[in-house]
GROMACS .gro file of C-alpha atoms in nm:
model
  442
    1MET     CA    1  -2.041   0.453  -1.219
    2CYS     CA    2  -2.123   0.824  -1.158
    3PRO     CA    3  -2.386   0.979  -1.394
    4PRO     CA    4  -2.272   1.209  -1.680
    5LEU     CA    5  -2.322   1.583  -1.633
    6VAL     CA    6  -2.427   1.675  -1.989
    7THR     CA    7  -2.770   1.848  -1.950
    8PHE     CA    8  -2.929   2.189  -1.993
    9ASP     CA    9  -3.209   2.148  -1.738
   10PRO     CA   10  -3.109   2.335  -1.414
   11ILE     CA   11  -3.301   2.095  -1.191
   12LEU     CA   12  -3.157   1.789  -1.360
   13LEU     CA   13  -2.810   1.946  -1.350
   14THR     CA   14  -2.841   2.006  -0.975
   15MET     CA   15  -2.959   1.650  -0.917
   16LYS     CA   16  -2.675   1.507  -1.122
   17LEU     CA   17  -2.419   1.727  -0.944
   18LEU     CA   18  -2.554   1.595  -0.614
   19ALA     CA   19  -2.539   1.238  -0.743
   20ASN     CA   20  -2.179   1.287  -0.854
   21PHE     CA   21  -2.091   1.437  -0.515
   22LEU     CA   22  -2.242   1.137  -0.334
   23CYS     CA   23  -2.063   0.903  -0.573
   24VAL     CA   24  -1.726   1.063  -0.496
   25CYS     CA   25  -1.796   1.048  -0.120
   26LEU     CA   26  -1.883   0.677  -0.151
   27ALA     CA   27  -1.561   0.610  -0.344
   28LEU     CA   28  -1.354   0.790  -0.079
   29ALA     CA   29  -1.529   0.600   0.199
   30LEU     CA   30  -1.460   0.268   0.027
   31ALA     CA   31  -1.098   0.364  -0.027
   32HIS     CA   32  -1.066   0.455   0.340
   33ALA     CA   33  -1.228   0.126   0.437
   34ASP     CA   34  -0.987  -0.066   0.214
   35HIS     CA   35  -0.694   0.119   0.369
   36HIS     CA   36  -0.823   0.045   0.717
   37GLU     CA   37  -0.868  -0.321   0.627
   38ASP     CA   38  -0.513  -0.343   0.495
   39HIS     CA   39  -0.386  -0.183   0.816
   40SER     CA   40  -0.570  -0.438   1.025
   41ASP     CA   41  -0.389  -0.716   0.840
   42LEU     CA   42  -0.054  -0.616   0.989
   43PRO     CA   43   0.112  -0.907   1.173
   44ASP     CA   44   0.080  -0.907   1.552
   45ARG     CA   45   0.384  -1.031   1.744
   46CYS     CA   46   0.157  -1.131   2.034
   47HIS     CA   47  -0.014  -1.398   1.821
   48GLY     CA   48   0.268  -1.651   1.794
   49LEU     CA   49   0.477  -1.518   1.506
   50GLU     CA   50   0.781  -1.697   1.369
   51MET     CA   51   1.037  -1.421   1.311
   52ASP     CA   52   1.266  -1.441   1.007
   53ALA     CA   53   1.558  -1.247   1.158
   54ALA     CA   54   1.659  -1.047   1.464
   55ALA     CA   55   1.934  -0.794   1.533
   56VAL     CA   56   2.016  -0.502   1.763
   57ASN     CA   57   2.077  -0.158   1.614
   58GLU     CA   58   2.351   0.087   1.714
   59ASP     CA   59   2.134   0.228   1.996
   60GLY     CA   60   2.068  -0.116   2.142
   61VAL     CA   61   1.711  -0.133   2.008
   62PRO     CA   62   1.611  -0.486   1.898
   63TYR     CA   63   1.483  -0.522   1.541
   64PHE     CA   64   1.264  -0.821   1.454
   65PHE     CA   65   1.182  -0.901   1.091
   66LYS     CA   66   0.876  -1.088   0.965
   67GLY     CA   67   0.817  -1.104   0.591
   68HIS     CA   68   0.846  -0.749   0.462
   69PHE     CA   69   0.759  -0.609   0.805
   70LEU     CA   70   0.982  -0.482   1.086
   71PHE     CA   71   0.914  -0.458   1.460
   72LYS     CA   72   1.131  -0.211   1.651
   73GLY     CA   73   1.185  -0.273   2.019
   74PHE     CA   74   0.962  -0.494   2.230
   75ASP     CA   75   0.638  -0.302   2.192
   76GLY     CA   76   0.664  -0.138   1.849
   77LYS     CA   77   0.392  -0.213   1.596
   78ALA     CA   78   0.464  -0.373   1.258
   79GLU     CA   79   0.589  -0.134   0.992
   80MET     CA   80   0.721  -0.188   0.642
   81SER     CA   81   1.090  -0.278   0.659
   82ASN     CA   82   1.163  -0.077   0.344
   83GLU     CA   83   1.067   0.240   0.532
   84THR     CA   84   1.385   0.197   0.738
   85PHE     CA   85   1.595  -0.005   0.494
   86PRO     CA   86   1.450   0.079   0.149
   87GLU     CA   87   1.708  -0.110  -0.057
   88LEU     CA   88   1.616  -0.443   0.102
   89ASP     CA   89   1.288  -0.460  -0.082
   90ASP     CA   90   1.272  -0.187  -0.344
   91ASP     CA   91   1.570  -0.307  -0.547
   92HIS     CA   92   1.534  -0.682  -0.512
   93HIS     CA   93   1.165  -0.741  -0.438
   94VAL     CA   94   1.240  -0.999  -0.172
   95GLY     CA   95   0.978  -1.136   0.062
   96HIS     CA   96   1.184  -1.147   0.379
   97VAL     CA   97   1.526  -1.116   0.541
   98ASP     CA   98   1.695  -1.455   0.590
   99ALA     CA   99   1.934  -1.348   0.867
  100ALA     CA  100   2.071  -1.034   1.029
  101PHE     CA  101   2.325  -0.916   1.285
  102ARG     CA  102   2.513  -0.608   1.395
  103MET     CA  103   2.892  -0.610   1.367
  104HIS     CA  104   3.037  -0.440   1.674
  105TYR     CA  105   3.406  -0.523   1.669
  106GLU     CA  106   3.641  -0.227   1.693
  107ASP     CA  107   3.930  -0.439   1.559
  108SER     CA  108   3.743  -0.449   1.228
  109PRO     CA  109   3.718  -0.075   1.144
  110THR     CA  110   3.569  -0.125   0.797
  111ASP     CA  111   3.287  -0.338   0.938
  112HIS     CA  112   3.254  -0.199   1.294
  113ASP     CA  113   2.910  -0.074   1.388
  114ARG     CA  114   2.752  -0.210   1.069
  115MET     CA  115   2.425  -0.396   1.035
  116PHE     CA  116   2.434  -0.688   0.791
  117PHE     CA  117   2.129  -0.841   0.627
  118PHE     CA  118   2.130  -1.164   0.428
  119LEU     CA  119   1.882  -1.227   0.146
  120ASP     CA  120   1.922  -1.540  -0.066
  121ASN     CA  121   2.283  -1.519  -0.193
  122LYS     CA  122   2.331  -1.148  -0.118
  123VAL     CA  123   2.448  -0.950   0.183
  124PHE     CA  124   2.363  -0.585   0.254
  125SER     CA  125   2.578  -0.366   0.481
  126TYR     CA  126   2.425  -0.061   0.648
  127HIS     CA  127   2.602   0.212   0.843
  128GLU     CA  128   2.371   0.451   1.029
  129HIS     CA  129   2.078   0.311   0.831
  130LYS     CA  130   2.241   0.390   0.495
  131LEU     CA  131   2.338   0.119   0.248
  132GLU     CA  132   2.714   0.128   0.193
  133ASP     CA  133   2.862   0.180  -0.151
  134GLY     CA  134   2.903  -0.137  -0.353
  135TYR     CA  135   2.636  -0.332  -0.169
  136PRO     CA  136   2.460  -0.566  -0.200
  137LYS     CA  137   2.741  -0.814  -0.261
  138ASP     CA  138   2.761  -1.191  -0.285
  139ILE     CA  139   2.780  -1.356   0.057
  140SER     CA  140   3.083  -1.554  -0.061
  141GLU     CA  141   3.268  -1.230  -0.135
  142VAL     CA  142   3.216  -1.070   0.205
  143PHE     CA  143   3.205  -1.385   0.419
  144PRO     CA  144   3.406  -1.652   0.232
  145GLY     CA  145   3.315  -2.004   0.333
  146ILE     CA  146   2.961  -1.912   0.441
  147PRO     CA  147   2.677  -2.065   0.234
  148ASP     CA  148   2.386  -1.886   0.068
  149HIS     CA  149   2.023  -1.903   0.183
  150LEU     CA  150   2.106  -1.878   0.553
  151GLU     CA  151   1.852  -1.924   0.828
  152ALA     CA  152   2.006  -1.718   1.110
  153SER     CA  153   2.315  -1.531   1.224
  154VAL     CA  154   2.442  -1.372   1.545
  155GLN     CA  155   2.759  -1.192   1.654
  156CYS     CA  156   2.979  -1.352   1.920
  157PRO     CA  157   3.246  -1.124   2.071
  158LYS     CA  158   3.546  -1.246   2.263
  159PRO     CA  159   3.578  -1.377   2.529
  160GLU     CA  160   3.227  -1.523   2.479
  161CYS     CA  161   3.383  -1.685   2.172
  162GLU     CA  162   3.754  -1.751   2.148
  163GLU     CA  163   3.782  -1.481   1.882
  164ASP     CA  164   3.549  -1.207   1.762
  165SER     CA  165   3.315  -1.416   1.550
  166VAL     CA  166   2.984  -1.441   1.371
  167ILE     CA  167   2.779  -1.759   1.409
  168PHE     CA  168   2.581  -1.857   1.099
  169PHE     CA  169   2.303  -2.118   1.098
  170LYS     CA  170   2.178  -2.334   0.813
  171GLY     CA  171   1.983  -2.640   0.920
  172HIS     CA  172   2.191  -2.825   1.180
  173ASP     CA  173   2.513  -2.687   1.031
  174ILE     CA  174   2.673  -2.411   1.236
  175TYR     CA  175   2.953  -2.192   1.099
  176HIS     CA  176   3.178  -1.993   1.331
  177TYR     CA  177   3.326  -1.720   1.113
  178HIS     CA  178   3.633  -1.555   1.266
  179VAL     CA  179   3.621  -1.188   1.173
  180LYS     CA  180   3.993  -1.112   1.182
  181SER     CA  181   4.132  -1.420   1.007
  182LYS     CA  182   3.817  -1.499   0.801
  183ALA     CA  183   3.863  -1.865   0.897
  184VAL     CA  184   3.549  -2.077   0.927
  185ASP     CA  185   3.487  -2.359   1.176
  186LYS     CA  186   3.195  -2.577   1.076
  187LYS     CA  187   3.012  -2.749   1.360
  188GLU     CA  188   2.692  -2.939   1.418
  189PHE     CA  189   2.476  -2.853   1.718
  190LYS     CA  190   2.279  -3.175   1.738
  191THR     CA  191   2.084  -3.083   2.051
  192MET     CA  192   1.963  -2.750   1.909
  193PRO     CA  193   1.648  -2.703   1.703
  194ASN     CA  194   1.685  -2.543   1.361
  195CYS     CA  195   1.698  -2.170   1.428
  196THR     CA  196   1.479  -1.947   1.211
  197SER     CA  197   1.654  -1.649   1.372
  198ALA     CA  198   1.916  -1.595   1.640
  199PHE     CA  199   1.976  -1.313   1.882
  200ARG     CA  200   2.239  -1.202   2.132
  201TYR     CA  201   2.087  -0.993   2.408
  202MET     CA  202   2.220  -0.896   2.751
  203GLY     CA  203   2.515  -1.130   2.698
  204HIS     CA  204   2.296  -1.434   2.631
  205TYR     CA  205   2.229  -1.625   2.309
  206TYR     CA  206   1.882  -1.716   2.191
  207CYS     CA  207   1.765  -1.944   1.911
  208PHE     CA  208   1.414  -1.869   1.783
  209HIS     CA  209   1.235  -2.162   1.626
  210GLY     CA  210   0.877  -2.113   1.521
  211HIS     CA  211   0.713  -1.895   1.784
  212MET     CA  212   0.929  -2.052   2.057
  213PHE     CA  213   1.284  -1.978   2.170
  214SER     CA  214   1.566  -2.153   2.353
  215LYS     CA  215   1.874  -2.015   2.525
  216PHE     CA  216   2.194  -2.187   2.408
  217ASP     CA  217   2.565  -2.200   2.472
  218GLN     CA  218   2.734  -2.018   2.185
  219LYS     CA  219   3.033  -2.257   2.181
  220THR     CA  220   2.865  -2.595   2.221
  221GLY     CA  221   2.502  -2.536   2.124
  222GLU     CA  222   2.388  -2.685   2.453
  223ILE     CA  223   2.039  -2.571   2.555
  224GLN     CA  224   2.054  -2.408   2.898
  225GLY     CA  225   1.754  -2.430   3.131
  226LYS     CA  226   1.392  -2.533   3.082
  227TYR     CA  227   1.319  -2.465   2.717
  228PRO     CA  228   1.158  -2.401   2.475
  229LYS     CA  229   0.953  -2.103   2.591
  230GLU     CA  230   0.701  -1.883   2.415
  231ALA     CA  231   0.891  -1.597   2.248
  232SER     CA  232   0.612  -1.340   2.277
  233GLU     CA  233   0.604  -1.381   2.655
  234PHE     CA  234   0.966  -1.275   2.704
  235PHE     CA  235   1.044  -1.057   2.400
  236ALA     CA  236   0.721  -0.860   2.356
  237LYS     CA  237   0.495  -0.639   2.563
  238CYS     CA  238   0.152  -0.790   2.505
  239PRO     CA  239  -0.186  -0.685   2.649
  240LYS     CA  240  -0.268  -1.047   2.733
  241TYR     CA  241  -0.084  -1.377   2.744
  242GLY     CA  242  -0.201  -1.736   2.723
  243ASP     CA  243  -0.413  -1.883   3.003
  244ASP     CA  244  -0.132  -2.126   3.086
  245SER     CA  245   0.132  -1.853   3.110
  246ASP     CA  246   0.324  -1.835   3.438
  247ASN     CA  247   0.280  -1.467   3.520
  248VAL     CA  248   0.554  -1.455   3.786
  249GLU     CA  249   0.810  -1.641   3.575
  250ARG     CA  250   0.732  -1.428   3.269
  251GLU     CA  251   0.738  -1.092   3.444
  252ARG     CA  252   1.052  -1.155   3.647
  253CYS     CA  253   1.245  -1.291   3.347
  254SER     CA  254   1.104  -1.078   3.066
  255ARG     CA  255   1.356  -0.904   2.839
  256VAL     CA  256   1.111  -0.614   2.797
  257HIS     CA  257   1.213  -0.308   3.000
  258LEU     CA  258   1.009  -0.200   3.302
  259ASP     CA  259   0.783   0.103   3.281
  260ALA     CA  260   0.816   0.205   3.646
  261ILE     CA  261   0.938   0.083   3.985
  262THR     CA  262   0.913   0.193   4.349
  263SER     CA  263   0.960   0.078   4.707
  264ASP     CA  264   0.700   0.158   4.975
  265ASP     CA  265   0.738   0.245   5.344
  266ASP     CA  266   0.747  -0.123   5.444
  267GLY     CA  267   1.028  -0.204   5.201
  268ASP     CA  268   0.801  -0.385   4.954
  269PHE     CA  269   0.863  -0.294   4.594
  270TYR     CA  270   0.641  -0.277   4.291
  271ALA     CA  271   0.757  -0.307   3.931
  272PHE     CA  272   0.522  -0.221   3.642
  273ARG     CA  273   0.536  -0.338   3.281
  274GLY     CA  274   0.253  -0.301   3.030
  275ASN     CA  275  -0.064  -0.455   3.176
  276TYR     CA  276   0.112  -0.633   3.464
  277PHE     CA  277   0.307  -0.563   3.780
  278LEU     CA  278   0.532  -0.754   4.019
  279HIS     CA  279   0.507  -0.714   4.396
  280LYS     CA  280   0.804  -0.822   4.608
  281TYR     CA  281   0.745  -0.850   4.980
  282ALA     CA  282   1.030  -0.724   5.200
  283GLY     CA  283   0.980  -0.973   5.482
  284ASN     CA  284   1.008  -1.299   5.289
  285HIS     CA  285   1.118  -1.185   4.938
  286THR     CA  286   0.808  -1.351   4.789
  287LEU     CA  287   0.724  -1.236   4.436
  288THR     CA  288   0.368  -1.217   4.310
  289ALA     CA  289   0.233  -1.098   3.974
  290ASP     CA  290  -0.105  -0.954   3.887
  291THR     CA  291  -0.271  -0.731   3.630
  292ILE     CA  292  -0.272  -0.357   3.691
  293GLU     CA  293  -0.640  -0.363   3.596
  294HIS     CA  294  -0.715  -0.592   3.891
  295ALA     CA  295  -0.516  -0.410   4.161
  296PHE     CA  296  -0.529  -0.051   4.031
  297LYS     CA  297  -0.840  -0.059   3.815
  298GLU     CA  298  -0.858   0.317   3.754
  299VAL     CA  299  -0.511   0.317   3.595
  300HIS     CA  300  -0.580   0.008   3.378
  301ASN     CA  301  -0.226  -0.032   3.231
  302ASP     CA  302   0.093   0.133   3.104
  303VAL     CA  303   0.220   0.328   3.405
  304ASP     CA  304   0.478   0.597   3.318
  305ALA     CA  305   0.626   0.652   3.665
  306VAL     CA  306   0.551   0.574   4.029
  307PHE     CA  307   0.676   0.682   4.371
  308SER     CA  308   0.584   0.604   4.732
  309TYR     CA  309   0.516   0.863   4.999
  310HIS     CA  310   0.349   0.833   5.343
  311ASN     CA  311   0.201   0.491   5.275
  312HIS     CA  312   0.062   0.599   4.938
  313LEU     CA  313   0.158   0.500   4.585
  314TYR     CA  314   0.154   0.791   4.342
  315MET     CA  315   0.113   0.648   3.993
  316ILE     CA  316   0.175   0.878   3.696
  317LYS     CA  317   0.020   0.808   3.358
  318GLY     CA  318   0.010   1.056   3.074
  319GLU     CA  319  -0.094   1.390   3.220
  320GLN     CA  320  -0.256   1.245   3.534
  321VAL     CA  321  -0.155   1.133   3.884
  322PHE     CA  322  -0.337   0.854   4.070
  323ALA     CA  323  -0.281   0.828   4.448
  324TYR     CA  324  -0.355   0.491   4.611
  325LYS     CA  325  -0.350   0.404   4.979
  326VAL     CA  326  -0.129   0.097   5.025
  327SER     CA  327  -0.379  -0.158   5.155
  328ASP     CA  328  -0.555  -0.476   5.055
  329PRO     CA  329  -0.717  -0.388   4.825
  330HIS     CA  330  -0.539  -0.070   4.715
  331THR     CA  331  -0.778   0.224   4.740
  332LEU     CA  332  -0.779   0.530   4.513
  333MET     CA  333  -0.777   0.845   4.726
  334GLU     CA  334  -1.068   1.087   4.700
  335GLY     CA  335  -1.020   1.358   4.440
  336PHE     CA  336  -0.785   1.153   4.223
  337PRO     CA  337  -0.682   1.130   3.948
  338LYS     CA  338  -0.552   1.486   3.924
  339PRO     CA  339  -0.354   1.663   3.652
  340ILE     CA  340   0.023   1.632   3.701
  341LYS     CA  341   0.055   2.010   3.672
  342GLU     CA  342  -0.191   2.060   3.956
  343GLU     CA  343  -0.050   1.791   4.186
  344LEU     CA  344   0.325   1.810   4.115
  345GLY     CA  345   0.375   2.140   3.934
  346LEU     CA  346   0.513   1.993   3.613
  347ASP     CA  347   0.364   1.906   3.276
  348GLY     CA  348   0.378   1.542   3.168
  349PRO     CA  349   0.477   1.300   3.048
  350ILE     CA  350   0.716   1.193   3.325
  351ASP     CA  351   0.970   0.914   3.264
  352ALA     CA  352   1.058   0.825   3.625
  353ALA     CA  353   0.998   0.940   3.981
  354PHE     CA  354   1.129   0.850   4.325
  355VAL     CA  355   1.138   0.965   4.687
  356CYS     CA  356   1.428   0.877   4.916
  357GLU     CA  357   1.373   0.751   5.271
  358ASP     CA  358   1.301   1.009   5.544
  359HIS     CA  359   1.272   1.282   5.281
  360HIS     CA  360   0.972   1.469   5.146
  361ILE     CA  361   1.108   1.558   4.803
  362ALA     CA  362   0.985   1.382   4.491
  363HIS     CA  363   1.251   1.367   4.221
  364LEU     CA  364   1.090   1.369   3.876
  365ILE     CA  365   1.284   1.271   3.563
  366LYS     CA  366   1.158   1.410   3.235
  367GLY     CA  367   1.377   1.347   2.933
  368GLN     CA  368   1.733   1.439   3.025
  369HIS     CA  369   1.639   1.663   3.317
  370ILE     CA  370   1.552   1.602   3.682
  371TYR     CA  371   1.331   1.824   3.900
  372ASP     CA  372   1.258   1.844   4.273
  373VAL     CA  373   0.906   1.875   4.415
  374GLU     CA  374   0.861   1.962   4.784
  375LEU     CA  375   0.572   1.734   4.882
  376ASP     CA  376   0.495   1.922   5.206
  377ALA     CA  377   0.452   2.251   5.021
  378THR     CA  378   0.124   2.401   4.902
  379PRO     CA  379   0.101   2.443   4.613
  380ARG     CA  380   0.360   2.193   4.495
  381VAL     CA  381   0.607   2.332   4.244
  382ALA     CA  382   0.879   2.161   4.037
  383THR     CA  383   1.209   2.337   4.106
  384ASN     CA  384   1.585   2.285   4.094
  385GLU     CA  385   1.597   2.167   3.731
  386ARG     CA  386   1.927   1.989   3.652
  387PRO     CA  387   2.055   1.811   3.342
  388LEU     CA  388   2.128   1.436   3.335
  389SER     CA  389   2.423   1.380   3.104
  390LEU     CA  390   2.465   1.003   3.139
  391PHE     CA  391   2.138   0.874   2.996
  392LYS     CA  392   1.925   0.960   2.694
  393LYS     CA  393   1.624   0.780   2.842
  394VAL     CA  394   1.550   0.655   3.195
  395GLU     CA  395   1.282   0.388   3.234
  396GLY     CA  396   1.255   0.402   3.614
  397ALA     CA  397   1.434   0.485   3.938
  398MET     CA  398   1.404   0.371   4.299
  399CYS     CA  399   1.565   0.509   4.613
  400GLY     CA  400   1.653   0.303   4.921
  401PRO     CA  401   1.879   0.313   5.227
  402LYS     CA  402   2.183   0.231   5.013
  403GLY     CA  403   2.120   0.489   4.741
  404VAL     CA  404   1.950   0.520   4.403
  405ASN     CA  405   1.901   0.249   4.141
  406VAL     CA  406   1.841   0.392   3.794
  407ILE     CA  407   1.687   0.161   3.533
  408VAL     CA  408   1.784   0.204   3.169
  409GLY     CA  409   1.656  -0.063   2.932
  410ASN     CA  410   1.711  -0.404   3.091
  411HIS     CA  411   1.989  -0.284   3.320
  412PHE     CA  412   2.020  -0.073   3.631
  413TYR     CA  413   2.298   0.143   3.770
  414HIS     CA  414   2.356   0.209   4.139
  415PHE     CA  415   2.451   0.550   4.281
  416ASP     CA  416   2.520   0.601   4.652
  417SER     CA  417   2.315   0.921   4.660
  418ILE     CA  418   2.093   1.144   4.450
  419MET     CA  419   2.372   1.402   4.441
  420LEU     CA  420   2.619   1.149   4.295
  421PHE     CA  421   2.360   1.037   4.040
  422VAL     CA  422   2.301   1.391   3.912
  423ALA     CA  423   2.671   1.485   3.911
  424ALA     CA  424   2.804   1.160   3.763
  425LYS     CA  425   3.018   1.189   3.449
  426SER     CA  426   3.083   0.817   3.396
  427LEU     CA  427   2.871   0.505   3.427
  428PRO     CA  428   2.906   0.282   3.733
  429ASP     CA  429   2.889  -0.097   3.703
  430GLN     CA  430   2.599  -0.230   3.498
  431HIS     CA  431   2.355  -0.474   3.661
  432THR     CA  432   2.082  -0.689   3.508
  433VAL     CA  433   1.727  -0.615   3.625
  434SER     CA  434   1.582  -0.963   3.576
  435ILE     CA  435   1.869  -1.149   3.740
  436GLU     CA  436   1.981  -0.916   4.019
  437MET     CA  437   1.649  -0.757   4.114
  438PHE     CA  438   1.411  -1.044   4.049
  439GLU     CA  439   1.649  -1.341   4.084
  440CYS     CA  440   1.563  -1.485   3.745
  441ASP     CA  441   1.789  -1.780   3.665
  442HIS     CA  442   1.814  -1.725   3.288
   0.00000   0.00000   0.00000
């Protein structure tokens, strides 16, 4: 307790004022320490968490729920779920979301593009992150025939299901709810584990059980492939994985988007994600995986963009450029790293970069604009700024003899030339990075 200030002695008054000041400082320091301690108690998805629910929002960003916390995307930190969906917790004081999914069926205009959350016997409907009037409602009112206290749910559009449906899970009981007719088909997936959450992503269906997951057939419940697998290895960007983790299998099949990609003068390509990178050899198509720290120790991790030019890899991170001679081991060139502004004539951060064969122009993508940098010029200057109307965010891009592959999320789009990419007004066919670039089988 701080000392009282009642005194008429100037010296004593000064001493007591000083004591009170120190007391207040100590209290603030302790409060800060308590706050810091609470912050350190946030759950870490890289430590084997069992998620309560999973869904994809209207922008395609995965949401994972654990207790009263929410993880956005594959590398977002834990935050309070009531910061994004306040009514979930503030009005009902619930500990966690039982199940969640996004309704994306245009034939159901009143429910299209809604996110549904299930808590005990209630369902919440959100449109553009706002709770709709009249909600929460009883589950039986909105989804007749579906029980309370669900464990998981996932949308299933046609033709993946015979009709636009929602699959609900409770124990081994599976309920296919047909959106248009509101009919319910009850099934039992005997070969499936009990799902604590379920997730449709990139056209595939995943059952999360504990900190593991299995891919399943949405009609039969049959587990497809070698499962279960560790969820954090394929649905989270972690600084380190278990000692028994198969780095090549994880990195080629991860659902986490790449940070950067390039192809060198020999036709080898390098793909970077978090602390790791994949190297694919052109001659024999062999894939290897290693840590960025080991092969490019000055960069450490988290590459923003990369391009290849004259047998060098230019790796962009933050406001710096690192130039490595392609060799074994890779060697950082003298004088690097350098500021992006000094080396390429543009302020960072940069989202993607690429150089096409037989050319000496680096194409830099920053936000929704692309710039050209003449690499043979001194000094180098970013010129020819053009807007990119097709994509809000580009993760990476790579140019080859057949054109440009542009990576957005977990997919890539092929354009026959840089000119067609910049001028395009509609999306070409969508391709899956893990399957079509890295030949992942699941």
